[in-house]
Each structure stands twice: as C-alpha cells, then as structure tokens.
Amino acid sequence: MRYSSSFLALAASTLVSAAPTRLTRRAAADVLVFQFADVLEQLESQFYSQALSKFQDSDFTGAGFTSSQVPIEQFKKIQQDEATHSTVLQSALASFGAKPVTTCKFDFSSVLTDVATMAATARVVENVGVSAYLGGATLLTDPVLLQAAGSILTVEARHQTILNVMNSGTAIPSAFDIPLAPNEILAIAGPFISGCDLGIPANPSLSITNTGTPAPGTLLTFKSDAINGTVPEDKLFCQMMIGGAGTSIPLPLSQCVVPEGINGPVAIWVTSDGQPLINNVRDRATSQLVAGPTYAFIDTEPQALGQLVKSSSGSVAPSNNAGTGGAPSVPSSASGSATTQTISPEAASSLIASASATATASDSASSATSTPAVAPEAAPAVSAVPSASAVSNAAGAPPAAGAGPNLATGPSADGAVTVNGWTNV
Ligand SMILES: *[C@@H]1O[C@H](CO)[C@@H](O)[C@H](O)[C@H]1NC(C)=O
C-alpha cells in the first residue's frame, strides 16, 4: 500500500471523530452501512489483487490493450484505493465499538478466465460500488458519516470512469448514476461472496444470457433461479433503469428489447407486474420483485480515448441473443472481442438501452410518483427513442404511491430501523 500509516491514521481519525460517543439505534444503522461498505471494499480489493496476480503483460496486450502498462497501472492504483477504504472503514467501525465482517471469502474464478472478462467484470464491480454508496446515502443517519462515505463515493466514480475507458465505452456515459439498495447490490455481488453473514437478504441474482454484445434493438434474455415457472413467464416484466430517469422502463419479459438512445449502464430487474420501479432506493417498491438487478452496458458511443487504450474494442458486435451459453450466475460478461463473449455487462448494456425507453415513459410516470427521482429532466437528455409500444402501455400505470411495505426505511412503530430488508438495525 502506498499510503503512509500516518495518512491512514488521519483519514481514520476523520471518520472516528464523526462517531457518536455511544451507540444508538440510529448509529446502529450507520454501523450496518459501514460494515456493508467494508465488505464491498474487501471484495473490490480482492478482485484486483487476484486479477493482477493471475494475468501477465501478454494477457493484457493479447486482449487488445495497446500497452499492458496502461491497465496494470490503473488496476494497481484502484486496488490500493479499495484496500485503503477497507482499512479506514474498519478503523471507523472499531471506533463505533463495532466489529467489521472479516470472514467473507471471495471467489472470482468464474470471471478471471481472461482479461476481457476480467475487465468487463471490473466495470460491473465499480458501478456496483458507486450504486452501493449512493443507495447507502439514504440510510446513514449522521451527516458527517454521510460526508465521509461521499468522499469514498467520488473516488469509486473515478474508478468507474477508468473502467469505462478500459472497456471501450464512453468515459462518462451519463450525467447521473443509479442508486441501489444493499439487497440489490447483493443480487450482483453476492454470488462472489461466501462464508459470512451480512444480515442482509440478497435479491435473487439475475443474469443476461445473450451471447453477443447488447445494443439497441437487442432482445435481452435472462436466467435466474427465480425465473422458474412459479410465476408464468408471460406474466413477468423486465424493468430497465438508467441514471437520472424517474422510473424504470417496464417491458414484458418476452419483449425486453434494448431501446434506442441509451448509452452507458442500465440496471435491470425482473418483476411480476408492469409497474415501473422508482429510481430511489427508499421508495422503490419491491413487493413484485422476482430477480435482480443486473447491469448491462450499452456502448453506443465509442470514444477516441478508449481507442487509444485498447486497439481492438470487442464490444461493438451487434449480435443478438443467440441462445445462452451457461450464463455465469454473476456479473459476468466480457465485452472483450476475443475469447469469451459472455454476457452480463453487455446484456446490461442492452438493458440500459431499454432503460432509455423507460426514461421516456418515466416522464409521465414520474409525475404520478410521490417521490420523483433525482432529475426527471435528465431523462430527455438520453433522447430515448421509445421502442416498443408495450413500453408506454406498461409504464402508463402510475407506480404505487409511497413504498411497498418491504421498502420502508426509517424508524418503525417500535423504534427499530427498517431498511429494505434490514430490520432491527
Ligand atoms: C422459483 O421462483 C420463485 C419466485 O419466482 C422463488 O420464490 C422460488 O424460491 C424459486 N424456486 C427455486 C427452486 O429456486
């Protein structure tokens, strides 16, 4: 680690000074958020450590990087950041009188098969980091801890940009990012984690099974243990969310086509009704959730920057869904050209595309929403080309006002804090 111990002491003390002198119920919610964030930082740090020890210079150049030094420099620095985040979060937890969760094991063997798959997964990992801190922001009760978490979030966003470039995507694809709740984060990250109990139920994982790179027009196909006929598939919907949109774009599962006008990450859920999901984690109704989310990256605007870094961008082949390879149950997906054309990231992309359509639909839907998402005006910026007429059909129905019971956040009658699956925090 490049940081001096004195730096760590300083950073830790900044967090520590924010700690309440005694644990309260509210502080306990803060503790849970920090414990969860620390596990994600451990995951990220481990991911890069394992990747850097597995792949050689020739693996990077073989994957199309113009110089192995370019990705390796960045991945090393990112790994150091994540390790530092974990160290400081654990120091803060100790100052709270709380223990970090240190028993988790992380298995990335399914995504460290080749550099293209690894880099695509790193992109998912960084988007997950950003989404997790954004979602966590609604849960923290102490504004100083919120500020501390924000100081990590901004750095995760830089990592995210680097990984966009490394994957031949747009460096900064959207004016807004997507917040996800802890149980949603675990739908994506959970398959890599074992051996520890975070006390947070994970949503069922969802994978995109398309073999090509999703693009506008791609019909997305999915796999999940929760898509098993319990709810007939013709009663299921995909829900695509893009940053800044008020709500998701719902489409019948069999017509889950990536809309025109999307560029960047799309979060995708499968639900058992067509009510659009609200784009904030506090009010997002989850009672009809079947699986997800997963991420897709729709890279419709390749940039010169990415081409400088990687000569062969393998992420543009506009292939459609061609059956599934056994989709890794995780955020797999290689946008890499060469070897493995897996799924998730790209599938995610296509989902994103769909999301843009949702953005259009959300203009009307969000007006019916009690809590409009961040910036409804951001949606038009996506210049979504509404694709399927089904979109407007499904999105026409206003989302359930307020949150479903599952989504309640905040003190309940008995004073316990309930956060989307976290009870008695
Ligand atoms: C099948 O899916 C339902 C939800 O749709 C889920 O509750 C159930 O656990 C699933 N069954 C299996 C065996 O995964």
XYZ file of C-alpha atoms and ligand atoms in Angstrom:
439
model
C 0.000 0.000 0.000
C 1.373 3.343 -0.933
C -0.245 5.362 1.767
C 1.715 6.054 4.848
C 0.350 4.893 8.108
C 0.105 8.477 9.209
C -2.214 9.167 6.315
C -4.392 6.276 7.340
C -4.402 7.456 10.897
C -5.520 10.851 9.745
C -8.220 9.516 7.486
C -9.428 7.152 10.141
C -9.492 9.836 12.742
C -11.626 11.969 10.471
C -14.178 9.211 10.442
C -13.677 8.403 14.063
C -14.243 11.955 15.157
C -17.601 11.735 13.492
C -18.574 8.748 15.531
C -21.158 9.229 18.189
C -19.874 8.612 21.671
C -22.358 5.861 22.263
C -24.259 3.548 20.045
C -27.846 4.417 19.471
C -30.392 2.798 17.251
C -29.682 5.384 14.622
C -26.000 4.877 14.942
C -26.577 1.178 14.562
C -27.938 1.851 11.085
C -24.733 3.724 10.336
C -22.726 0.772 11.612
C -24.541 -1.606 9.301
C -23.911 0.633 6.306
C -20.224 0.854 7.142
C -19.966 -2.900 7.656
C -21.617 -3.497 4.318
C -19.433 -0.913 2.579
C -16.343 -2.510 4.078
C -17.279 -5.937 2.724
C -17.722 -4.441 -0.723
C -14.325 -2.771 -0.435
C -12.815 -6.094 0.575
C -14.450 -7.665 -2.460
C -13.092 -4.997 -4.768
C -9.616 -5.137 -3.314
C -9.541 -8.923 -3.573
C -10.825 -8.837 -7.113
C -7.970 -6.630 -8.315
C -5.361 -8.465 -6.267
C -6.381 -11.796 -7.729
C -6.609 -10.371 -11.239
C -3.197 -8.736 -11.071
C -1.572 -11.893 -9.775
C -3.200 -14.062 -12.394
C -2.620 -12.148 -15.616
C 0.678 -11.353 -17.283
C 1.629 -8.448 -19.525
C 0.996 -10.596 -22.584
C -2.530 -11.358 -21.422
C -3.329 -7.646 -21.460
C -1.813 -6.961 -24.842
C -3.441 -10.118 -26.140
C -6.776 -8.690 -25.071
C -6.166 -5.630 -27.237
C -4.620 -3.147 -24.817
C -2.065 -1.060 -26.655
C 0.237 -1.377 -23.671
C -0.084 -3.650 -20.671
C 1.250 -0.811 -18.570
C -1.911 1.218 -19.129
C -4.391 -1.145 -17.445
C -1.934 -2.552 -14.921
C -1.033 0.909 -13.581
C -4.672 1.767 -13.144
C -5.714 -1.557 -11.644
C -2.885 -1.356 -9.111
C -3.907 2.125 -8.046
C -7.558 1.149 -7.844
C -6.674 -1.889 -5.738
C -4.748 0.351 -3.342
C -7.713 2.696 -3.037
C -10.076 -0.152 -2.219
C -7.710 -1.618 0.360
C -7.347 1.802 1.956
C -11.096 2.282 2.023
C -11.470 -1.046 3.805
C -8.766 -0.226 6.331
C -10.307 3.118 7.160
C -13.864 1.807 7.317
C -12.703 -0.899 9.712
C -10.986 1.698 11.874
C -14.164 3.718 11.931
C -16.178 0.643 12.906
C -13.770 -0.053 15.738
C -14.295 3.488 16.952
C -18.013 2.821 16.963
C -17.425 -0.157 19.210
C -18.464 -2.370 16.310
C -16.710 -5.194 14.542
C -16.080 -5.401 10.835
C -17.164 -8.520 8.976
C -13.905 -10.237 8.159
C -14.865 -13.816 7.428
C -16.043 -13.380 3.845
C -14.387 -15.398 1.114
C -14.377 -14.086 -2.421
C -14.302 -16.416 -5.409
C -13.780 -14.773 -8.775
C -12.727 -17.871 -10.688
C -15.742 -17.610 -12.999
C -14.714 -14.155 -14.192
C -10.919 -14.345 -14.107
C -10.894 -16.589 -17.136
C -9.347 -13.998 -19.431
C -8.533 -10.296 -19.409
C -11.567 -9.248 -21.413
C -13.943 -10.939 -18.988
C -11.989 -9.615 -16.027
C -12.062 -6.034 -17.320
C -15.764 -6.261 -18.072
C -16.369 -7.564 -14.577
C -14.229 -4.803 -13.081
C -16.561 -2.366 -14.770
C -19.512 -4.048 -13.092
C -17.679 -4.009 -9.766
C -17.050 -0.258 -9.952
C -20.608 0.501 -10.983
C -21.760 -1.609 -8.064
C -19.511 0.408 -5.769
C -20.961 3.691 -6.945
C -24.527 2.394 -6.745
C -23.955 0.977 -3.266
C -22.644 4.227 -1.786
C -25.422 6.166 -3.482
C -28.049 3.830 -2.069
C -26.326 3.817 1.310
C -26.623 7.584 1.441
C -30.319 7.260 2.214
C -29.599 5.002 5.156
C -26.931 6.916 7.054
C -28.248 8.974 9.918
C -25.154 11.022 10.727
C -24.374 13.763 8.183
C -20.678 13.621 8.959
C -20.617 9.918 8.190
C -22.555 10.707 5.043
C -19.838 13.131 4.080
C -17.172 10.530 4.812
C -18.975 7.973 2.655
C -19.342 10.607 -0.047
C -15.605 11.136 -0.039
C -15.257 7.464 -0.961
C -18.070 7.554 -3.489
C -16.379 10.231 -5.571
C -13.294 8.064 -5.844
C -15.326 4.996 -6.803
C -16.786 7.117 -9.575
C -13.276 7.837 -10.874
C -12.586 4.129 -10.924
C -15.834 3.651 -12.789
C -14.712 6.098 -15.460
C -11.362 4.380 -15.866
C -13.125 1.060 -16.314
C -15.476 2.548 -18.881
C -12.428 3.592 -20.876
C -10.747 0.204 -20.422
C -13.853 -1.424 -21.866
C -14.070 0.854 -24.896
C -17.166 2.569 -23.600
C -17.925 6.244 -23.174
C -15.759 7.585 -20.364
C -18.631 9.479 -18.756
C -21.740 7.965 -20.324
C -24.411 9.649 -18.266
C -24.999 12.759 -16.206
C -26.397 10.574 -13.415
C -25.604 7.302 -11.697
C -28.017 4.668 -10.395
C -28.598 4.093 -6.658
C -29.115 0.526 -5.462
C -30.165 -0.801 -2.055
C -27.985 -3.315 -0.191
C -30.179 -6.300 -1.058
C -29.994 -5.217 -4.702
C -26.228 -4.878 -4.534
C -26.069 -8.413 -3.183
C -28.031 -9.728 -6.148
C -24.980 -8.727 -8.204
C -22.094 -9.151 -5.778
C -23.475 -11.979 -3.659
C -22.527 -14.824 -5.996
C -18.858 -13.929 -5.407
C -19.214 -13.935 -1.613
C -19.388 -16.835 0.809
C -18.581 -17.645 4.394
C -20.066 -14.612 6.077
C -23.442 -13.378 7.193
C -24.086 -9.758 6.432
C -27.552 -9.863 7.924
C -28.922 -8.577 4.664
C -31.072 -10.780 2.463
C -29.927 -10.783 -1.148
C -32.344 -10.386 -4.003
C -32.268 -13.386 -6.356
C -29.466 -12.971 -8.871
C -30.256 -12.288 -12.485
C -28.020 -12.920 -15.491
C -28.285 -11.817 -19.052
C -27.839 -14.779 -21.341
C -27.363 -13.112 -24.722
C -24.108 -14.218 -26.227
C -23.381 -11.099 -28.224
C -22.928 -7.540 -27.121
C -26.286 -5.983 -26.384
C -27.160 -2.947 -28.423
C -30.319 -1.020 -29.151
C -32.693 -3.478 -30.745
C -31.279 -6.495 -28.947
C -33.878 -8.739 -27.382
C -32.479 -9.476 -23.954
C -32.841 -12.912 -22.458
C -32.302 -13.797 -18.828
C -31.544 -16.536 -16.398
C -32.355 -16.701 -12.706
C -33.244 -19.377 -10.217
C -36.310 -17.271 -9.532
C -37.488 -17.465 -13.146
C -38.717 -20.986 -12.834
C -42.366 -21.089 -13.741
C -43.666 -20.262 -10.281
C -44.835 -17.101 -11.937
C -45.576 -17.907 -15.601
C -43.050 -16.198 -17.832
C -45.767 -14.429 -19.770
C -46.631 -12.666 -16.529
C -43.114 -11.358 -15.971
C -41.653 -7.985 -16.881
C -38.169 -6.637 -17.311
C -37.519 -3.221 -15.786
C -34.694 -1.153 -17.204
C -33.368 1.803 -15.214
C -30.937 4.431 -16.396
C -29.338 7.171 -14.358
C -31.448 10.253 -13.895
C -34.706 8.679 -15.018
C -37.627 8.991 -12.640
C -38.627 5.376 -13.045
C -37.658 2.230 -14.873
C -38.940 1.219 -18.276
C -41.124 -1.855 -17.932
C -41.467 -4.298 -20.802
C -42.996 -7.755 -20.985
C -40.141 -10.178 -20.403
C -40.571 -11.739 -23.830
C -40.228 -8.290 -25.414
C -37.310 -6.978 -23.417
C -35.688 -5.075 -26.248
C -32.966 -2.531 -25.659
C -34.373 0.839 -26.685
C -32.659 3.290 -28.963
C -30.897 6.244 -27.415
C -29.220 4.545 -24.492
C -25.530 4.900 -23.806
C -23.992 3.528 -20.649
C -25.083 1.419 -17.712
C -28.590 0.073 -17.330
C -29.819 -1.670 -14.215
C -32.361 -4.384 -14.965
C -34.843 -6.178 -12.729
C -37.475 -8.820 -13.395
C -40.815 -8.219 -11.710
C -44.192 -9.886 -11.696
C -46.065 -6.753 -12.624
C -45.584 -3.875 -15.012
C -45.474 -1.045 -12.516
C -42.313 0.929 -13.196
C -39.774 0.908 -10.388
C -38.964 4.214 -8.767
C -35.405 5.438 -9.082
C -34.671 5.900 -5.429
C -33.955 3.123 -3.022
C -36.181 4.396 -0.251
C -39.383 4.397 -2.244
C -38.702 1.678 -4.782
C -41.430 -0.919 -4.428
C -40.075 -4.427 -4.256
C -43.138 -6.452 -3.452
C -43.363 -7.661 -7.039
C -39.658 -8.271 -7.402
C -38.694 -11.610 -8.892
C -34.968 -11.162 -9.521
C -32.211 -8.651 -9.975
C -30.972 -6.219 -10.650
C -28.163 -6.964 -13.021
C -26.179 -4.465 -15.024
C -25.936 -4.105 -18.774
C -23.637 -1.684 -20.533
C -24.872 -0.318 -23.808
C -21.876 1.179 -25.542
C -23.313 3.076 -28.444
C -20.844 5.955 -28.462
C -17.264 4.679 -28.603
C -14.730 7.413 -27.949
C -11.214 8.155 -29.125
C -9.973 7.852 -25.568
C -10.982 4.235 -25.355
C -9.443 3.531 -28.725
C -6.137 4.926 -27.510
C -6.142 2.452 -24.689
C -7.457 -0.571 -26.485
C -6.938 -1.151 -30.157
C -9.468 -3.855 -30.539
C -12.716 -2.979 -28.993
C -14.653 -6.126 -28.850
C -17.738 -4.529 -27.526
C -19.459 -3.395 -30.638
C -20.532 -6.518 -32.409
C -24.241 -6.017 -32.803
C -25.176 -9.555 -32.354
C -28.456 -10.535 -30.974
C -29.392 -13.047 -28.487
C -28.077 -16.312 -29.648
C -29.066 -18.693 -27.038
C -27.332 -18.792 -23.807
C -24.010 -20.020 -23.014
C -24.396 -21.020 -19.476
C -24.544 -17.521 -18.280
C -22.394 -17.127 -15.280
C -24.666 -16.565 -12.414
C -22.744 -13.447 -11.662
C -21.958 -10.203 -13.254
C -20.088 -11.866 -15.915
C -19.789 -10.638 -19.352
C -16.995 -9.855 -21.481
C -17.200 -7.030 -23.829
C -13.861 -8.183 -24.980
C -13.714 -9.170 -28.550
C -11.621 -12.169 -28.477
C -12.177 -15.109 -26.343
C -15.109 -15.197 -24.125
C -18.146 -13.388 -25.125
C -20.053 -13.755 -22.045
C -22.996 -11.868 -21.074
C -23.797 -9.715 -18.211
C -22.115 -6.407 -18.976
C -23.310 -6.420 -22.483
C -26.634 -7.700 -21.581
C -26.581 -4.957 -19.112
C -25.862 -2.573 -21.888
C -28.803 -3.665 -23.793
C -30.841 -3.334 -20.716
C -29.606 0.156 -20.449
C -30.808 0.801 -23.885
C -34.188 -0.334 -22.864
C -33.899 1.953 -19.976
C -33.724 4.939 -22.205
C -37.079 3.985 -23.497
C -38.132 3.796 -19.930
C -36.835 7.258 -19.438
C -39.332 8.488 -21.928
C -42.075 6.550 -20.332
C -40.999 7.786 -16.975
C -41.764 11.360 -17.842
C -45.403 10.619 -17.457
C -44.980 8.041 -14.809
C -42.842 10.151 -12.571
C -45.472 12.808 -12.331
C -47.608 10.271 -10.600
C -44.833 9.352 -8.285
C -44.899 10.790 -4.871
C -41.156 10.999 -4.794
C -39.792 11.978 -8.146
C -36.347 10.673 -8.768
C -33.381 12.863 -8.936
C -33.798 14.797 -12.083
C -36.670 13.965 -14.348
C -35.304 16.423 -16.846
C -32.294 14.217 -17.193
C -34.309 11.608 -18.927
C -34.875 13.611 -22.078
C -31.133 14.066 -22.294
C -30.967 10.420 -23.114
C -33.025 11.163 -26.154
C -34.776 7.941 -25.742
C -36.474 6.606 -28.774
C -39.453 4.842 -27.398
C -39.327 1.494 -28.986
C -41.957 -0.979 -28.102
C -45.461 0.294 -27.786
C -45.623 -2.019 -24.869
C -43.381 0.365 -23.049
C -45.936 3.055 -22.858
C -48.600 0.557 -22.053
C -46.781 -0.815 -19.144
C -45.375 2.456 -17.999
C -48.657 4.219 -18.259
C -49.773 2.916 -14.961
C -48.581 5.128 -12.173
C -46.259 3.498 -9.736
C -47.710 2.679 -6.423
C -47.534 5.787 -4.381
C -45.250 5.554 -1.485
C -43.271 2.490 -0.820
C -44.459 -1.007 -0.530
C -44.158 -2.313 2.958
C -40.962 -4.065 2.004
C -39.293 -0.847 1.168
C -39.948 1.068 4.280
C -36.934 2.851 5.529
C -36.730 4.557 8.814
C -37.964 4.012 12.305
C -40.986 1.813 12.607
C -43.548 1.880 15.368
C -41.308 0.032 17.753
C -38.408 2.297 17.035
C -36.464 -0.244 15.022
C -34.986 0.935 11.796
C -36.121 -0.993 8.778
C -34.304 -0.614 5.556
C -35.374 -2.617 2.619
C -34.746 -5.945 4.159
C -32.674 -4.783 7.051
C -34.639 -4.952 10.212
C -33.799 -4.028 13.731
C -30.814 -2.172 12.559
C -38.775 -20.236 -8.029
O -39.070 -18.860 -8.132
C -39.739 -18.293 -7.025
C -40.002 -16.841 -7.342
O -40.448 -16.663 -8.630
C -38.929 -18.461 -5.778
O -39.639 -17.969 -4.665
C -38.575 -19.910 -5.572
O -37.685 -19.996 -4.478
C -37.913 -20.461 -6.812
N -37.621 -21.864 -6.640
C -36.372 -22.331 -6.750
C -36.233 -23.796 -6.591
O -35.415 -21.624 -6.922
